Coordinates of C-alpha atoms in Angstrom, one line a residue:
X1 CA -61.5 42.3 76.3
X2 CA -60.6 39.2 77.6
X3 CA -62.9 37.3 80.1
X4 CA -61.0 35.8 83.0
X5 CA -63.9 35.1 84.4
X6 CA -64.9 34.9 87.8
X7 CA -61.9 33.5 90.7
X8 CA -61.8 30.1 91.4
X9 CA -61.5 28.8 94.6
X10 CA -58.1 29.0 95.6
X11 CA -59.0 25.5 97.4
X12 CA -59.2 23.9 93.8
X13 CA -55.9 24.7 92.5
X14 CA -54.2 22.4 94.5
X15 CA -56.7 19.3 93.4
X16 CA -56.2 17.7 90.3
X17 CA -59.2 15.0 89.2
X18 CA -57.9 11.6 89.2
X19 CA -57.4 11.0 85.5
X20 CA -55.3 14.1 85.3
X21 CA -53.3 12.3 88.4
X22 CA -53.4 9.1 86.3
X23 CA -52.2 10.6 82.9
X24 CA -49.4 12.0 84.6
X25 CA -46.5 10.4 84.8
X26 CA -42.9 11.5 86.6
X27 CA -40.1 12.0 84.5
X28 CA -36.5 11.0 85.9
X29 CA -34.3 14.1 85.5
X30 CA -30.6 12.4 85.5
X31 CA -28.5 13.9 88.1
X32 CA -25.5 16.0 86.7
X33 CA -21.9 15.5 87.2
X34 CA -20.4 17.7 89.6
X35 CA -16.8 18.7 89.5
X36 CA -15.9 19.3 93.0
X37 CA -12.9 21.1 91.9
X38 CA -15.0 23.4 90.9
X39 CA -17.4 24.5 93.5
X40 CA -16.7 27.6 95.4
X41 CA -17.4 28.2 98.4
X42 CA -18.1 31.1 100.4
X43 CA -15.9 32.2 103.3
X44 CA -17.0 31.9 106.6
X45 CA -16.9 35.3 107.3
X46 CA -20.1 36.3 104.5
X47 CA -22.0 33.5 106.2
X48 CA -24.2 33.5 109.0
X49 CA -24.2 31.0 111.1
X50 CA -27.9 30.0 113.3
X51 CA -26.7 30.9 116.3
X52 CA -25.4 34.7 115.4
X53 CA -27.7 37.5 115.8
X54 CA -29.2 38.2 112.5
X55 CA -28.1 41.4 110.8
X56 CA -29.9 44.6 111.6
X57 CA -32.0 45.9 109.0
X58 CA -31.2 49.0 106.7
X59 CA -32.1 52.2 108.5
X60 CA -31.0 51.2 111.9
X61 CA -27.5 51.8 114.2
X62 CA -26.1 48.7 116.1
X63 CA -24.5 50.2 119.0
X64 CA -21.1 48.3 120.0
X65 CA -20.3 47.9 122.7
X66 CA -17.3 49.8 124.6
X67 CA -14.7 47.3 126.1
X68 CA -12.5 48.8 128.7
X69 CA -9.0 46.8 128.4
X70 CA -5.8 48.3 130.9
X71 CA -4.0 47.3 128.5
X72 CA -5.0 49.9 126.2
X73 CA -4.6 52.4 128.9
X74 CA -1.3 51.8 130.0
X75 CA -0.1 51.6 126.1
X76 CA -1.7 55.1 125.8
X77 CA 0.2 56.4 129.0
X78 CA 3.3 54.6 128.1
X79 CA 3.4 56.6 124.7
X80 CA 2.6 60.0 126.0
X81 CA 5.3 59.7 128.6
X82 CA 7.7 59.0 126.2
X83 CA 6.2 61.7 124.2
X84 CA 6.8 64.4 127.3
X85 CA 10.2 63.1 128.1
X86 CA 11.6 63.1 124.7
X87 CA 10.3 66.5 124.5
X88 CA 12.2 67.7 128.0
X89 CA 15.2 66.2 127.0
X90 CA 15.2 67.7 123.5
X91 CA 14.4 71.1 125.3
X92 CA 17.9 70.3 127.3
X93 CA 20.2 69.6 125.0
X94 CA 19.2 72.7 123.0
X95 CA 19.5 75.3 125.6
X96 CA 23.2 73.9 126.8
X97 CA 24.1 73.5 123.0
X98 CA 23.2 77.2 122.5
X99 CA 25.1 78.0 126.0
X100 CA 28.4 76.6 125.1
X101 CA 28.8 78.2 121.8
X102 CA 30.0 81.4 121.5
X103 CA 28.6 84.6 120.0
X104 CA 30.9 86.2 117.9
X105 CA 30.8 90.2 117.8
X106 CA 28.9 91.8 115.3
X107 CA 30.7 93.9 112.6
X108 CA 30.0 97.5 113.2
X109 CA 29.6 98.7 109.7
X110 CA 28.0 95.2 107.9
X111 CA 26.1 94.3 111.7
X112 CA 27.0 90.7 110.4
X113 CA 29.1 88.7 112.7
X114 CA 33.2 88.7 112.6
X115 CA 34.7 85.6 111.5
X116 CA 36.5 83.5 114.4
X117 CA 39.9 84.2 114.9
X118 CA 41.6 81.1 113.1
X119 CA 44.8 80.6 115.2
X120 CA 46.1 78.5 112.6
X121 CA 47.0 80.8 109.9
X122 CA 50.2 80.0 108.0
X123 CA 52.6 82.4 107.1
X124 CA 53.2 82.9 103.0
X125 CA 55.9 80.6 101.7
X126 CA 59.1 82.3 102.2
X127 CA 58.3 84.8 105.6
X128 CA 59.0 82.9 109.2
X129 CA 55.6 83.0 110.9
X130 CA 56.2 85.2 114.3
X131 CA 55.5 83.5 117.2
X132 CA 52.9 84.6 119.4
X133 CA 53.6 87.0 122.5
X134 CA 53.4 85.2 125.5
X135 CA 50.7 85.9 127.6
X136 CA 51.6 88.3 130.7
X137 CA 50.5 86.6 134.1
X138 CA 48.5 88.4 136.3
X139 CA 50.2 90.3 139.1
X140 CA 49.8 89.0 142.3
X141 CA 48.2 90.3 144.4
X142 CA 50.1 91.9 147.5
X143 CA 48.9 90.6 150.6
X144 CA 47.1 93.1 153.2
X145 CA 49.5 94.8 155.2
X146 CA 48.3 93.9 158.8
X147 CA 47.2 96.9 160.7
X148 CA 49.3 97.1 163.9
X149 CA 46.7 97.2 167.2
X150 CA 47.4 100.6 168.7
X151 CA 49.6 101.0 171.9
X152 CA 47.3 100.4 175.0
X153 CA 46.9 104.0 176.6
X154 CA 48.7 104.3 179.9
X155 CA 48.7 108.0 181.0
X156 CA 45.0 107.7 181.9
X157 CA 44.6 108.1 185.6
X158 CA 40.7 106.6 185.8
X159 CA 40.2 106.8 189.8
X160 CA 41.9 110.6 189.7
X161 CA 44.2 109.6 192.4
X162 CA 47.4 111.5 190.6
X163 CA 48.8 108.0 189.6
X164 CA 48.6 107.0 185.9
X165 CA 47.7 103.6 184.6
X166 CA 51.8 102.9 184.2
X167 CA 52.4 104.2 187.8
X168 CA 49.5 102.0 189.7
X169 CA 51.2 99.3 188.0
X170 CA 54.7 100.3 189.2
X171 CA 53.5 100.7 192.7
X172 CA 50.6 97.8 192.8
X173 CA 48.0 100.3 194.0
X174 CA 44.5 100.0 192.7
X175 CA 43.8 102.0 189.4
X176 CA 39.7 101.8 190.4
X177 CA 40.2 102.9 193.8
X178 CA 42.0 106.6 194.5
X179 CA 42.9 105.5 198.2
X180 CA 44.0 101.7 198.6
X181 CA 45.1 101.3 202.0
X182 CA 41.8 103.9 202.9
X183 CA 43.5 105.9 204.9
X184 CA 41.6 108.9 203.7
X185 CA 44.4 110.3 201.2
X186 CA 44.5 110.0 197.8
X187 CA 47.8 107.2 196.4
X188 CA 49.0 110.0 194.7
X189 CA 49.0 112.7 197.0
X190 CA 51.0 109.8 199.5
X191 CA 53.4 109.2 196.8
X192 CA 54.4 112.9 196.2
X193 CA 54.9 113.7 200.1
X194 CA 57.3 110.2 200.4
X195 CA 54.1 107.8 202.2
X196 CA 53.4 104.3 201.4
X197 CA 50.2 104.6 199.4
X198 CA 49.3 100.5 200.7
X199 CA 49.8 101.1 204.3
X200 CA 51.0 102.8 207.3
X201 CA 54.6 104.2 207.3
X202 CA 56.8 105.6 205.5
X203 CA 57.5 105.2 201.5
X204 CA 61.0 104.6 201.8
X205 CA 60.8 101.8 204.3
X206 CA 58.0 100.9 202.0
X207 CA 60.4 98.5 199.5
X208 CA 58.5 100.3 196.5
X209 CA 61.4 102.6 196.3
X210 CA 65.3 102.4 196.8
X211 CA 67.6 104.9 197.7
X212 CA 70.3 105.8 194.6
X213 CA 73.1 107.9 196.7
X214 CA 76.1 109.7 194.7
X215 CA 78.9 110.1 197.2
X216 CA 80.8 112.4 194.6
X217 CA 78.6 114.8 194.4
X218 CA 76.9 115.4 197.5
X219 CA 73.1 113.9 196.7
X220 CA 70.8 111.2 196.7
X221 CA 67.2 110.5 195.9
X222 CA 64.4 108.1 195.8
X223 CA 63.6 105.8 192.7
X224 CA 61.2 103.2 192.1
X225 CA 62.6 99.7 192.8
X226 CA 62.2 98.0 189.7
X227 CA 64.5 101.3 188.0
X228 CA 67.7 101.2 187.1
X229 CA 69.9 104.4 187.8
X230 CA 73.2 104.2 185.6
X231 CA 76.6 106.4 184.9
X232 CA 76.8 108.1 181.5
X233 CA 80.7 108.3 180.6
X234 CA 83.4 107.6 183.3
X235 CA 82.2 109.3 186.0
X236 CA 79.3 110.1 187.8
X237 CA 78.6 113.8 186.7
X238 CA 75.5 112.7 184.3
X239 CA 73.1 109.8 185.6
X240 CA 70.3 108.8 183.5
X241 CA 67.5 106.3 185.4
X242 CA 65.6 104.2 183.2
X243 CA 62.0 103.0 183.9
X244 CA 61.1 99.6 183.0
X245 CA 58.4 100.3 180.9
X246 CA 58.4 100.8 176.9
X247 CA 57.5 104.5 176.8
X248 CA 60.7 105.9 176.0
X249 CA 60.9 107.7 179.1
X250 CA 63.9 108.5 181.3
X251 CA 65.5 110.6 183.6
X252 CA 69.2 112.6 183.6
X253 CA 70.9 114.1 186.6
X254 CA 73.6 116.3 185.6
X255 CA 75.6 117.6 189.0
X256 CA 78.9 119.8 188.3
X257 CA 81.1 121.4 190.6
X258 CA 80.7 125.0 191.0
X259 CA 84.2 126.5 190.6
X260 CA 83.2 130.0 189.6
X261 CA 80.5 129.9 192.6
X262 CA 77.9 130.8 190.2
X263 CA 74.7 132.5 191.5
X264 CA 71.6 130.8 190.3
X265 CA 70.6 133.1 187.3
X266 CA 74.0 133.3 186.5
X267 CA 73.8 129.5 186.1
X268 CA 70.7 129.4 184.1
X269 CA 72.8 131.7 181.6
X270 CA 75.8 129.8 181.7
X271 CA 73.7 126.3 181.5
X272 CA 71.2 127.5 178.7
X273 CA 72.5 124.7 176.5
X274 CA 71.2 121.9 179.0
X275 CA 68.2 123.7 179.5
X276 CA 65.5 124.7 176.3
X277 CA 63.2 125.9 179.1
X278 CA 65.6 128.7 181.1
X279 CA 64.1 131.5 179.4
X280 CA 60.7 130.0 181.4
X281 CA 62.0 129.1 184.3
X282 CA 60.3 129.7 188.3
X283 CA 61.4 130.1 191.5
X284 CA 61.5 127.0 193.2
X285 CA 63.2 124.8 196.0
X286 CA 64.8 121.6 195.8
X287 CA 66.4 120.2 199.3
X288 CA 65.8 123.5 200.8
X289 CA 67.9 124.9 198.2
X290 CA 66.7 128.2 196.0
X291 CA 66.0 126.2 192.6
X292 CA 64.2 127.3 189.3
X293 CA 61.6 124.8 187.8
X294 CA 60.3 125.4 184.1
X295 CA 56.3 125.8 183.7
X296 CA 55.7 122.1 182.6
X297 CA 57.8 120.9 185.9
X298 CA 60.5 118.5 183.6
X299 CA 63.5 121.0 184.1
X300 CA 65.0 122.1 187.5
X301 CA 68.1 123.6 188.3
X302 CA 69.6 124.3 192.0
X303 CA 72.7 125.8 193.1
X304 CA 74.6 125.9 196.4
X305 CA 78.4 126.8 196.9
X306 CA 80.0 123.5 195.7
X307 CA 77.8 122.5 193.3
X308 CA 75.1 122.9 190.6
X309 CA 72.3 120.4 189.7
X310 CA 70.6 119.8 187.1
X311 CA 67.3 117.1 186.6
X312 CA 65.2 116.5 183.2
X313 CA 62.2 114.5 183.1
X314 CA 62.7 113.6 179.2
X315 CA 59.6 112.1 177.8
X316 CA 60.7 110.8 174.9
X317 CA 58.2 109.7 172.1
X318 CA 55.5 109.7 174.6
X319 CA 52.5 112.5 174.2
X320 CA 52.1 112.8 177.6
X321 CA 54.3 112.0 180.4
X322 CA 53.2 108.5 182.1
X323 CA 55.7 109.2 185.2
X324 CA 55.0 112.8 185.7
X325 CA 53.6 112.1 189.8
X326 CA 57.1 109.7 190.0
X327 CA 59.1 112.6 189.0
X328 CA 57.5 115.1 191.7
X329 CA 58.3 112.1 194.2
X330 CA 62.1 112.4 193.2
X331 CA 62.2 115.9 193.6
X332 CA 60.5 115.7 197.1
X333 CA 63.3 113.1 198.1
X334 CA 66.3 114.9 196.8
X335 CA 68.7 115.7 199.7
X336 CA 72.1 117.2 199.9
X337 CA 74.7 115.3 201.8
X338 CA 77.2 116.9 204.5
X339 CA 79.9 117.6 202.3
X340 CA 78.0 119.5 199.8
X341 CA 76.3 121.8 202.1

């Protein structure tokens, strides 16, 4: 085994006596030549510089630290905008493209879809390609007819005074009121037995009514003013008086000599033709003349040694008479003159 022998003070190792110090002598090393071509030298990024941290040692985790930058953010929110929009917009135009496109009918026996129609088709050379049927244009359609407003009803007697709503009209009484002078009679009931429904007095001196008198024949009766009482042919035989309202209604005296001095059923035989209603007929009196009136009071007939008379109430197109009081008045004023009693 070797001996190393026991330690030395460490102190000693860095003294040398002072011969060894005189025995040894430096030797000059001659510096090199150094092409500084040649020399590389390390980037700057691989060295570390005194005042940079020094590098953490294996095993351990430098935490960087986080810097918040708007930039950054708005970049981010820039992009996913765009992101959202483009998306929308795509969603768009797919929906209308897939609206506007037709869907052509499926084949019933394949289920694939028919072919368009290609409205282009040319004929084979040699046939004349037909020319296509016009289309029809719709019928127009006819305008509503306009319905026409019903005829306001006038034989409606609302204060039940005997007077329709045509006669309070032709006689300017009050169709709410049944007595307008309130004398304690009905307008109606003063009409019929010749009074003036607005007043005192008498209803001819009234100037409601006129007088129409036929000298030829022996008569005359009351009229409402406003009628008209006209000839029918060339003489005065047949008068017909014409309201002024637009019922339809009118009026005919007939008056005939009585050559053959006909008694009054005789009459009504002979006169059937001018009467529908003989075979109905009532006693009655006209001028204080035996008379026969039919049951719905439109036909009467009187007879006295010169003559025979003859009024209709015709009613025309109207449902119900509107003049029916007007007529009893005429009936109540009829009077025989002189010569034809």
């Amino acid at each position: 085994m070797l001996n190393f022998g026991s330690p030395k003070n460490p102190n000693n190792f860095n003294q040398a006596s002072d011969q060894d110090q005189e025995n040894i002598q430096p030797k000059s090393i001659p510096e090199p030549e150094i092409d500084q071509s040649s020399i590389y030298v390390m980037p700057g990024k691989f060295t570390i510089s005194k005042n940079e941290p020094k590098p953490a040692s294996p095993g351990k985790t430098v935490k960087a630290s986080r810097v918040k930058s708007p930039v950054k953010g708005i970049v981010i929110f820039t992009l996913v905008f765009m992101f959202i929009s483009g998306g929308v917009l795509a969603g768009i135009f797919w929906y209308f493209s897939q609206a506007e496109e037709p869907v052509l009918p499926a084949d019933s026996q394949t289920g694939q879809q028919a072919p368009a129609a290609d409205n282009n088709i040319q004929a084979p050379p040699g046939q004349v390609q037909p020319e296509p049927e016009p289309v029809p244009e719709p019928a127009p359609i006819p305008e509503p007819t306009p319905t026409p407003e019903p005829a306001p009803i006038t034989n409606i007697d609302a204060d039940n005074d005997m007077l329709t709503y045509e006669e309070e009209m032709l006689y300017g009484t009050d169709p709410n009121n049944p007595d307008t002078d309130r004398d304690g009679y009905s307008d109606g009931m003063e009409i019929v037995n010749l009074y003036n429904p607005l007043g005192p007095g008498r209803l001819e001196d009234s100037g409601l009514v006129d007088r129409f008198i036929n000298s030829l024949f022996g008569y005359s009766l009351l009229k409402p003013n406003p009628w008209v009482a006209q000839a029918i042919g060339n003489d005065l035989s047949q008068i017909m008086i014409l309201p002024d309202s637009e019922t339809g209604e009118f009026f005919i005296i007939y008056a005939m000599a009585n050559d053959g001095a006909l008694t009054l059923s005789q009459a009504r035989q002979e006169l059937g033709n001018l009467l529908p209603s003989a075979a109905n007929m009532q006693n009655y009196s006209l001028a204080g003349q035996p008379a026969l009136r039919s049951a719905d009071g439109k036909q009467i007939l009187a007879v006295n040694n010169q003559f025979i008379y003859i009024l209709i109430y015709e009613s025309g197109a109207a449902l119900t008479e509107n003049f029916h009081t007007t007529f009893q008045m005429m009936q109540n004023s009829f009077e025989l003159l002189d010569s034809s009693m």
